[in-house]
Coordinates of C-alpha atoms in Angstrom, one line a residue:
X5 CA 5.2 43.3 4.2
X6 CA 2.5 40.6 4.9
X7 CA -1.2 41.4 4.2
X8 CA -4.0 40.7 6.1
X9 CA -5.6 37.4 6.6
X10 CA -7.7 36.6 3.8
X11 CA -10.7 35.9 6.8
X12 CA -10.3 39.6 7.8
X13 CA -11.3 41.1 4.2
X14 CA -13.9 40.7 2.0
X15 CA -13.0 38.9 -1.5
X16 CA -13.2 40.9 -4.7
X17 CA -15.2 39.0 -7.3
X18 CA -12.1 38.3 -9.3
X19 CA -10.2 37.0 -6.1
X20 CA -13.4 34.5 -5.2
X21 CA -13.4 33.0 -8.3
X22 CA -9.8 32.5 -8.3
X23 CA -10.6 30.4 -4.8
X24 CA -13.6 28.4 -6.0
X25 CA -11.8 27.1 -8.9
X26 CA -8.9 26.4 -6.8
X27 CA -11.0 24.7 -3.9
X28 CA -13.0 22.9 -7.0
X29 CA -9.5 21.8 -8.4
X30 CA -8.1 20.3 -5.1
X31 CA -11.7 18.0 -4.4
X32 CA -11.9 17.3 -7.9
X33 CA -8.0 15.9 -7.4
X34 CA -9.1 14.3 -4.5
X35 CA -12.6 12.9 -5.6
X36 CA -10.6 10.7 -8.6
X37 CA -8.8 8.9 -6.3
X38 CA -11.0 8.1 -2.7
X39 CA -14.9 7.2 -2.3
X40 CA -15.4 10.2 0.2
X41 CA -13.9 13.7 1.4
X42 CA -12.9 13.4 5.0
X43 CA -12.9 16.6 7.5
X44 CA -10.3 18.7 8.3
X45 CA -7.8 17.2 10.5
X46 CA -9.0 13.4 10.0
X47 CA -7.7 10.9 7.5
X48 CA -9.8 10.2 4.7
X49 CA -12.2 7.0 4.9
X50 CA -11.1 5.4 1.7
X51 CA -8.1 2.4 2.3
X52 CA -6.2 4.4 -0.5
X53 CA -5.7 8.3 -1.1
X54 CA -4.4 10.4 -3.8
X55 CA -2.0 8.7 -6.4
X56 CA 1.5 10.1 -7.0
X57 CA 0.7 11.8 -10.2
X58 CA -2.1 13.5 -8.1
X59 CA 0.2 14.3 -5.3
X60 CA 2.6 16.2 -7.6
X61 CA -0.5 18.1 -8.9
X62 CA -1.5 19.6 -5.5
X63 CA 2.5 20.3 -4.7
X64 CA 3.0 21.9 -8.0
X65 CA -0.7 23.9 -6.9
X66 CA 1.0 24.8 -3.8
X67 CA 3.8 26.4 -5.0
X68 CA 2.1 28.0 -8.1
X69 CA -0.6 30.2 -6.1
X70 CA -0.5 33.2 -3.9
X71 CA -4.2 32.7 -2.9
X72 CA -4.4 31.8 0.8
X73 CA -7.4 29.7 1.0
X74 CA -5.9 27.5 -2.1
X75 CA -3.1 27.4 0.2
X76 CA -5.0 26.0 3.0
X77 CA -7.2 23.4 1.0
X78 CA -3.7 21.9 -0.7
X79 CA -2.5 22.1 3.1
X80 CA -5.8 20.0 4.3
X81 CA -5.6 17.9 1.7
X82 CA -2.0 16.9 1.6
X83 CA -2.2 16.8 5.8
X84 CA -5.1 14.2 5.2
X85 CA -3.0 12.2 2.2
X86 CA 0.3 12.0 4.7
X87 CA -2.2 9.7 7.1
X88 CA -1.3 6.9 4.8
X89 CA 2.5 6.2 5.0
X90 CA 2.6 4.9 1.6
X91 CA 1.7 8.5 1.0
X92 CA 4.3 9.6 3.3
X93 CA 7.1 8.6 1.5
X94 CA 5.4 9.7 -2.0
X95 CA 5.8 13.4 -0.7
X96 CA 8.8 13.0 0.2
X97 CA 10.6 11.7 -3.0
X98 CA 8.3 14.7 -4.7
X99 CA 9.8 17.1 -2.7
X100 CA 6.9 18.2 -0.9
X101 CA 8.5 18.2 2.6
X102 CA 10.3 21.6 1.4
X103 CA 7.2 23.2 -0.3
X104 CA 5.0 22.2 2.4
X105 CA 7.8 23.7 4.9
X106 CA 8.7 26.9 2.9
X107 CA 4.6 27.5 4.5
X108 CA 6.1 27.9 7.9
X109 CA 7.0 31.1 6.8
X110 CA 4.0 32.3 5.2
X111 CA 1.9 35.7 7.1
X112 CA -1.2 33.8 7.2
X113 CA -1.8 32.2 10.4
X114 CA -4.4 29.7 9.1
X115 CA -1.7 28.6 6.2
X116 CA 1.0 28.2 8.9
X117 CA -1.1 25.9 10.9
X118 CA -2.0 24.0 7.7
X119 CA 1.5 23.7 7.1
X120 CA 2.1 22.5 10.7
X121 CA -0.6 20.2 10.6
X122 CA 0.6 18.2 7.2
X123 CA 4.7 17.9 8.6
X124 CA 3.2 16.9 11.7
X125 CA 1.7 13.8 9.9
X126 CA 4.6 13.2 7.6
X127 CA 7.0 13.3 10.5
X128 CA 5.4 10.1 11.3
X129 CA 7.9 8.7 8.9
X130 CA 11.5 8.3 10.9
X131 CA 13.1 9.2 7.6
X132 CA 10.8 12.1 6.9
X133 CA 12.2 13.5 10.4
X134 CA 15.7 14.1 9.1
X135 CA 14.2 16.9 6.2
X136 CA 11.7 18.1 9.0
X137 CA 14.2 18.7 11.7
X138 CA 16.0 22.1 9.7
X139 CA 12.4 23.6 10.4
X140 CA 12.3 22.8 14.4
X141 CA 13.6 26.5 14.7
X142 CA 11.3 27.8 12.9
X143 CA 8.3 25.5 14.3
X144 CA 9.5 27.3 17.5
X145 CA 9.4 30.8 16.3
X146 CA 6.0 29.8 15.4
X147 CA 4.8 28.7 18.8
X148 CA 6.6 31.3 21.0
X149 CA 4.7 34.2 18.4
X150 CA 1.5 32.6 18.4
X151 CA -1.4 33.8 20.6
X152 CA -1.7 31.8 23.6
X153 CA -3.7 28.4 23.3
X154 CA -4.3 29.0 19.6
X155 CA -4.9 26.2 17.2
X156 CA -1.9 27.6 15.2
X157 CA 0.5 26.8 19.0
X158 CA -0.9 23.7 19.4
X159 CA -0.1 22.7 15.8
X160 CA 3.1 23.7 16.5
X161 CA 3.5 21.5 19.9
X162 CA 2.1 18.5 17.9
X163 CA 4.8 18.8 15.6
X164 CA 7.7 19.2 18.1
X165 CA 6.5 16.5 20.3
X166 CA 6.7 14.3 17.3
X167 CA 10.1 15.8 16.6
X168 CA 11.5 14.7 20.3
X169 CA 10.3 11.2 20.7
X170 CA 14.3 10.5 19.7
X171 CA 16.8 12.5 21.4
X172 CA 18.6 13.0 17.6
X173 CA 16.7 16.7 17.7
X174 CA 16.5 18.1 21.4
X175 CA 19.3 20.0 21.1
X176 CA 17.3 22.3 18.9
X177 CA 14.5 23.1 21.2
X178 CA 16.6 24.1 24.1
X179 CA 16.8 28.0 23.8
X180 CA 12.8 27.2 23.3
X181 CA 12.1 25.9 27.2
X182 CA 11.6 29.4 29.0
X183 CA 8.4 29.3 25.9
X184 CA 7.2 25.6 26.9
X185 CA 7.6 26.3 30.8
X186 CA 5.7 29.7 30.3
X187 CA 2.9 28.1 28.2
X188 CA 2.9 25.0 31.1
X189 CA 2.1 28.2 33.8
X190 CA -0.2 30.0 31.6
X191 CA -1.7 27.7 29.2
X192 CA -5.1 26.2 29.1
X193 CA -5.6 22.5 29.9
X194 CA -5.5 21.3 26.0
X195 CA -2.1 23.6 25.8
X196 CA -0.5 22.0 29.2
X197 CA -0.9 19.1 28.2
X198 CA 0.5 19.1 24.8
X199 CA 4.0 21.3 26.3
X200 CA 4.2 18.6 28.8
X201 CA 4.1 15.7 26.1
X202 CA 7.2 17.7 24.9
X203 CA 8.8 18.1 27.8
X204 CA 8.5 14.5 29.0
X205 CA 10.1 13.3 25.6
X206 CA 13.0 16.1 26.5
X207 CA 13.4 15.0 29.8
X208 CA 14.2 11.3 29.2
X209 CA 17.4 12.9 27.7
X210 CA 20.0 13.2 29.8
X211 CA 21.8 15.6 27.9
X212 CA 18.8 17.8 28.6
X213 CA 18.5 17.4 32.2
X214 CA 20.6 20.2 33.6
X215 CA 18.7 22.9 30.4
X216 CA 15.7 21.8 32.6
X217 CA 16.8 21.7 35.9
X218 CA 18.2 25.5 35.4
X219 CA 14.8 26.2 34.2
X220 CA 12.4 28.7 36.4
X221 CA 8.5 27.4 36.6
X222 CA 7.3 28.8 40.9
X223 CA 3.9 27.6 39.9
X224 CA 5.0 24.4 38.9
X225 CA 3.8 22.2 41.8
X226 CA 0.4 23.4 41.3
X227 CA 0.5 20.4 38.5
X228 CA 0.7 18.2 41.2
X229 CA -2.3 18.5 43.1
X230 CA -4.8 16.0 43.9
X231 CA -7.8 18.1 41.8
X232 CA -5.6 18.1 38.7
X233 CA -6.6 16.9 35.3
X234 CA -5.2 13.4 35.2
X235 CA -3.6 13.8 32.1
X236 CA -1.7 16.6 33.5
X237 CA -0.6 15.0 36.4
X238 CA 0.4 12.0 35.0
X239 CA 2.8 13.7 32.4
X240 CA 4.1 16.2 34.9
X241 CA 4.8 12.9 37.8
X242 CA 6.4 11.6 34.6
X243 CA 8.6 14.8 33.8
X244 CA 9.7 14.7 37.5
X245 CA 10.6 11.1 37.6
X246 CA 12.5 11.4 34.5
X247 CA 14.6 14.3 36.0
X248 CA 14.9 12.5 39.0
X249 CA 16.3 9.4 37.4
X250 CA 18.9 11.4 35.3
X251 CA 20.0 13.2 38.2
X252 CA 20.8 9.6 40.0
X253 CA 22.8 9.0 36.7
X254 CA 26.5 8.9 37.8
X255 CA 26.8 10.8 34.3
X256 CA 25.0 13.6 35.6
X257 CA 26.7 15.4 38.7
X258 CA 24.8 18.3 40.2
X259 CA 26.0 21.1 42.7
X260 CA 23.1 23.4 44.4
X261 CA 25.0 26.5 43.9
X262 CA 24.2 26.1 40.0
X263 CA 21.1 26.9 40.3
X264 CA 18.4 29.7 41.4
X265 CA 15.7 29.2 44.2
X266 CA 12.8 29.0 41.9
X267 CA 14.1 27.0 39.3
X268 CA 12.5 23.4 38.7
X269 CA 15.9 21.9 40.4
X270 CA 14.7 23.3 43.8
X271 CA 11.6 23.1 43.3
X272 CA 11.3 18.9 42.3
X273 CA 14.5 17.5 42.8
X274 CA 16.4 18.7 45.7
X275 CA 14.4 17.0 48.9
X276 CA 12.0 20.4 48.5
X277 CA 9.6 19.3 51.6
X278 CA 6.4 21.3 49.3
X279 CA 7.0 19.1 46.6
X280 CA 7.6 16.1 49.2
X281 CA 3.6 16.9 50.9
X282 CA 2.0 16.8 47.6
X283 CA 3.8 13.5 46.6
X284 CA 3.1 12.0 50.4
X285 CA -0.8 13.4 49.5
X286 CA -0.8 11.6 45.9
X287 CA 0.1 8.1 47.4
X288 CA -3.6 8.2 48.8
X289 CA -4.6 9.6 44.4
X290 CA -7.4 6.9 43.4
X291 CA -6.2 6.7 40.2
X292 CA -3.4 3.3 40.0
X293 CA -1.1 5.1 37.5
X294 CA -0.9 8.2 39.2
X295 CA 0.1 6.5 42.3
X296 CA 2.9 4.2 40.2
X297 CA 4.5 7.4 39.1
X298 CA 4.6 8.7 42.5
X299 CA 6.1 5.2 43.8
X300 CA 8.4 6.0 40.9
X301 CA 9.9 9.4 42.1
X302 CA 10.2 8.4 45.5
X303 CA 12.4 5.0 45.2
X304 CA 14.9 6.7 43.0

């Protein structure tokens, strides 16, 4: 059964010492080989990071300890190392892609999105994507569970949008788009616009186009109002031309009666005349790139 989050409970004194030698292990690993500690989530300001034989200390650290806050600083630390892609590939060959993944699994949110944080750097690294990919199901276990707009979700999006910018792995994430299309409804803007940097990469795919025409979003077309974030409506104009496009591919044949009347297929791509104002209103959008994508949909 898993225990509660370390945050949640007061350390005994044995326990806190535990985690400040830990925590003094992993900077004193770190110190020896950069000029100066970087923050959480940032690569470190030295050219060069932790040697190998470093490296396989905090991996061997990781795997050794139960202690959730060691777990996160080895997470940090190793997140911050994987910046460097000599680093990347050092991981790899030490096996950390399977330590650093076994995480995923852990009770502790915090560790998770550690976890999440140092794949999503490492998956930088084409060849590093074929070991990542057997977690994609698990990466989306992790973001469907997660509390909405959490920092441990929008790990998890970082990660699969890295994960899909090759088609090799989208066939994994499919029984995962009712959770992207929910969190695209009911997400905040930071959220929306890291689901739709997944979905865009999905929907270049024409294997995927019919999983997401199927797909049931009636607040979709809210995305495409003039007031909208840019960033939002740029990705979600891109989404639709991408659908658009494969739909046109002689590949891809479509009948009506496959799909329901609040699924994205009748609500984007099948002469919908709501869908048709807003695109006729975003012609007059200020913004030059918002106005190519429109230009986009509508000459395909």
């Amino acid at each position: 059964m898993c225990s509660p989050p370390e945050g949640e409970a007061r350390l005994g004194a044995g326990a806190a010492a535990q985690a400040a030698l830990g925590t003094r292990a992993i900077s004193a690993l770190y110190q020896q080989n950069c000029t100066a500690w970087s923050p959480e989530n940032s690569p470190p300001v030295a050219a060069h990071t932790m040697d190998a034989d470093a490296l396989q200390k905090l991996i061997h650290l990781l795997q050794a300890t139960d202690d959730p806050l060691i777990q996160e600083q080895a997470l940090i630390t190793l997140s911050n190392s994987a910046a460097f892609s000599v680093n990347q590939d050092i991981i790899c060959n030490l096996d950390g892609l399977s330590v650093i993944g076994g995480m995923l699994s852990d009770c502790v949110p915090k560790v998770k999105e550690k976890a999440l944080n140092a794949l999503n750097n490492l998956s930088m690294n084409i060849k590093n994507q074929e070991e990542i990919q057997v977690y994609i199901t698990q990466v989306c276990r992790n973001v469907e569970s997660a509390p909405l707009n959490s920092d441990l979700q929008l790990a998890g999006l970082r990660l699969l949008t890295n994960m899909s910018v090759t088609s090799d792995y989208h066939h994994k994430m499919i029984n995962s788009l009712p959770c992207f299309l929910h969190l695209l409804s009911e997400g905040t803007e930071r959220t929306q616009i890291q689901v739709l940097k997944v979905l865009v990469n999905l929907s270049a795919n024409p294997a995927m186009t019919r999983h997401l025409l199927r797909a049931q979003v009636p607040s979709i077309l809210l995305l495409f109002d003039t007031c909208i974030n840019r960033d939002i409506l740029l990705r979600a104009l891109a989404f639709a031309a991408n659908l658009k496009k494969n739909m046109n591919n002689e590949d891809v044949t479509m009948t009506q009666d496959q799909y329901s009347e609040d699924s994205i297929f009748f609500t984007l791509c099948s002469d919908s005349p709501q869908f048709a104002w807003k695109l006729a209103s975003l012609l007059h959008h200020p913004d030059r790139e918002v106005k190519e994508q429109v230009v986009r949909i509508l000459t395909q």
